């Protein structure tokens, strides 16, 4: 879109997702660790 | 209007019902039950309760107005706050949960006092009072926010303040943590509904995403811009402000409390995801709604009227009532946690482990004391709110930054730096509060910069310097 630069797209779409994505990664990591611990 | 009122009262009835159900299903027999709710909260309830606790009436009134006025520049709040909220869950959550269970420590201030010992009870009493006072002013200003929100909706200020605050006092007093968490979860769900329905409808009314950007650009080209048309120092000041506000997420006791009460450490990551995602949504979508409001209602006398104007224009029915109820949900879900936290810190630290430490008093005494303090705190804040005592509630402007600076640095240092001493922790609590006051009241906020980040940094330095200057603690707590 001609009105928006990369910076504009970043604050509108990418930036707000950083926090939730970090939390999602932690959740997946913990679930995997728990699964591995159960197997052991 | 009848439909809107019906939706509104339906919501109030459900909240009250949940509050009383909590009283019957999880009866309170001790102060531990009152504060911890038997630690029977899973990821969803804990995540939503943590998320809603930090989303006050400001979410759907003030944030919308900010989006209306600032455009994209306001979106930094929806970027920085969730990131620092995650940092808090990730790096304090597991340690606080483990510590709490191992040492039977049930509030954040009690934990600070226990980490390196508290020989003179100063951390408990001063920390408990700092949190208690901040919670109290926070509480009163939230009651006032409820009244102002209702006033915008043509409901009498006094009726709204009395109605919503008595409801909150009643269910918090009777059901303790269980009532607060359960109602918060419901209120969180309602807020999610509001977050989705309103911006989607607004974008639709504007004519879709492309039209949204184009119309914003036509009103003012700086609105759809990441820098808000600023450069150099003004841009730095703006970004500093958002970072400063976000730092507040690193030590709010009413939010840290959720790490202590969650069912088990294993529940934390999912709880974090729910809380952080909720945190992002409840900031991002109101900001987008505000920007749409700028296009749909360009001549509003006050941008804070955007949400009520939008609801009365596009949802003059039962759904509108529930959407309006969601604004009250935001206010009430914050208020109940403040009331519970203020009571918990005062009764547990200032009374039970402070002033009345050497008296042998029964479990029932503290259980009753919790209810009485809840009532006293709530009713006093209500009276001050009705009298409109702004001289007391101006403190709320400092509460968010003050609480984070007092509790956050001391808590992080206590868990991650072995050399931290009890004097260092006490210095962090006192300096965090004082630095916030001094910075805020300095000439036009020193250097024009928001007080949150500087006071957090100053408190961190105080913890380190005082710890290094004092004798290493003999108390070694293993986790």
JSON list of C-alpha atoms in Angstrom, two decimals, chain B residues 64 67-68 71 198-208 212-213 215-216 219 285-298 306 310 314:
[
{"chain": "B", "resi": 64, "resn": "UNK", "atom": "CA", "xyz": [-9.44, 4.45, 22.54]},
{"chain": "B", "resi": 67, "resn": "UNK", "atom": "CA", "xyz": [-5.71, 5.89, 19.27]},
{"chain": "B", "resi": 68, "resn": "UNK", "atom": "CA", "xyz": [-8.12, 8.62, 18.16]},
{"chain": "B", "resi": 71, "resn": "UNK", "atom": "CA", "xyz": [-2.81, 7.10, 15.41]},
{"chain": "B", "resi": 198, "resn": "UNK", "atom": "CA", "xyz": [-16.16, -3.39, 18.05]},
{"chain": "B", "resi": 199, "resn": "UNK", "atom": "CA", "xyz": [-13.05, -2.92, 15.89]},
{"chain": "B", "resi": 200, "resn": "UNK", "atom": "CA", "xyz": [-14.31, -5.43, 13.30]},
{"chain": "B", "resi": 201, "resn": "UNK", "atom": "CA", "xyz": [-17.61, -3.55, 13.06]},
{"chain": "B", "resi": 202, "resn": "UNK", "atom": "CA", "xyz": [-15.76, -0.23, 12.99]},
{"chain": "B", "resi": 203, "resn": "UNK", "atom": "CA", "xyz": [-13.41, -1.34, 10.21]},
{"chain": "B", "resi": 204, "resn": "UNK", "atom": "CA", "xyz": [-16.42, -2.57, 8.28]},
{"chain": "B", "resi": 205, "resn": "UNK", "atom": "CA", "xyz": [-18.15, 0.79, 8.70]},
{"chain": "B", "resi": 206, "resn": "UNK", "atom": "CA", "xyz": [-15.04, 2.62, 7.57]},
{"chain": "B", "resi": 207, "resn": "UNK", "atom": "CA", "xyz": [-14.98, 0.53, 4.36]},
{"chain": "B", "resi": 208, "resn": "UNK", "atom": "CA", "xyz": [-12.29, -2.07, 5.01]},
{"chain": "B", "resi": 212, "resn": "UNK", "atom": "CA", "xyz": [-9.09, 2.77, 6.82]},
{"chain": "B", "resi": 213, "resn": "UNK", "atom": "CA", "xyz": [-5.46, 3.60, 6.02]},
{"chain": "B", "resi": 215, "resn": "UNK", "atom": "CA", "xyz": [-8.91, 7.91, 5.24]},
{"chain": "B", "resi": 216, "resn": "UNK", "atom": "CA", "xyz": [-6.52, 8.19, 8.18]},
{"chain": "B", "resi": 219, "resn": "UNK", "atom": "CA", "xyz": [-7.24, 13.34, 7.86]},
{"chain": "B", "resi": 285, "resn": "UNK", "atom": "CA", "xyz": [-7.96, -3.38, 19.43]},
{"chain": "B", "resi": 286, "resn": "UNK", "atom": "CA", "xyz": [-9.14, -0.37, 21.47]},
{"chain": "B", "resi": 287, "resn": "UNK", "atom": "CA", "xyz": [-6.37, 1.64, 19.77]},
{"chain": "B", "resi": 288, "resn": "UNK", "atom": "CA", "xyz": [-7.62, 0.50, 16.35]},
{"chain": "B", "resi": 289, "resn": "UNK", "atom": "CA", "xyz": [-11.16, 1.36, 17.44]},
{"chain": "B", "resi": 290, "resn": "UNK", "atom": "CA", "xyz": [-9.96, 4.85, 18.37]},
{"chain": "B", "resi": 291, "resn": "UNK", "atom": "CA", "xyz": [-8.41, 5.32, 14.93]},
{"chain": "B", "resi": 292, "resn": "UNK", "atom": "CA", "xyz": [-11.66, 4.18, 13.26]},
{"chain": "B", "resi": 293, "resn": "UNK", "atom": "CA", "xyz": [-13.51, 6.57, 15.57]},
{"chain": "B", "resi": 294, "resn": "UNK", "atom": "CA", "xyz": [-11.39, 9.42, 14.22]},
{"chain": "B", "resi": 295, "resn": "UNK", "atom": "CA", "xyz": [-12.78, 8.61, 10.76]},
{"chain": "B", "resi": 296, "resn": "UNK", "atom": "CA", "xyz": [-16.38, 7.84, 11.81]},
{"chain": "B", "resi": 297, "resn": "UNK", "atom": "CA", "xyz": [-16.82, 10.67, 14.36]},
{"chain": "B", "resi": 298, "resn": "UNK", "atom": "CA", "xyz": [-14.32, 13.36, 13.38]},
{"chain": "B", "resi": 306, "resn": "UNK", "atom": "CA", "xyz": [-15.65, 7.41, 21.16]},
{"chain": "B", "resi": 310, "resn": "UNK", "atom": "CA", "xyz": [-19.93, 3.95, 18.88]},
{"chain": "B", "resi": 314, "resn": "UNK", "atom": "CA", "xyz": [-24.19, 0.78, 16.11]}
]
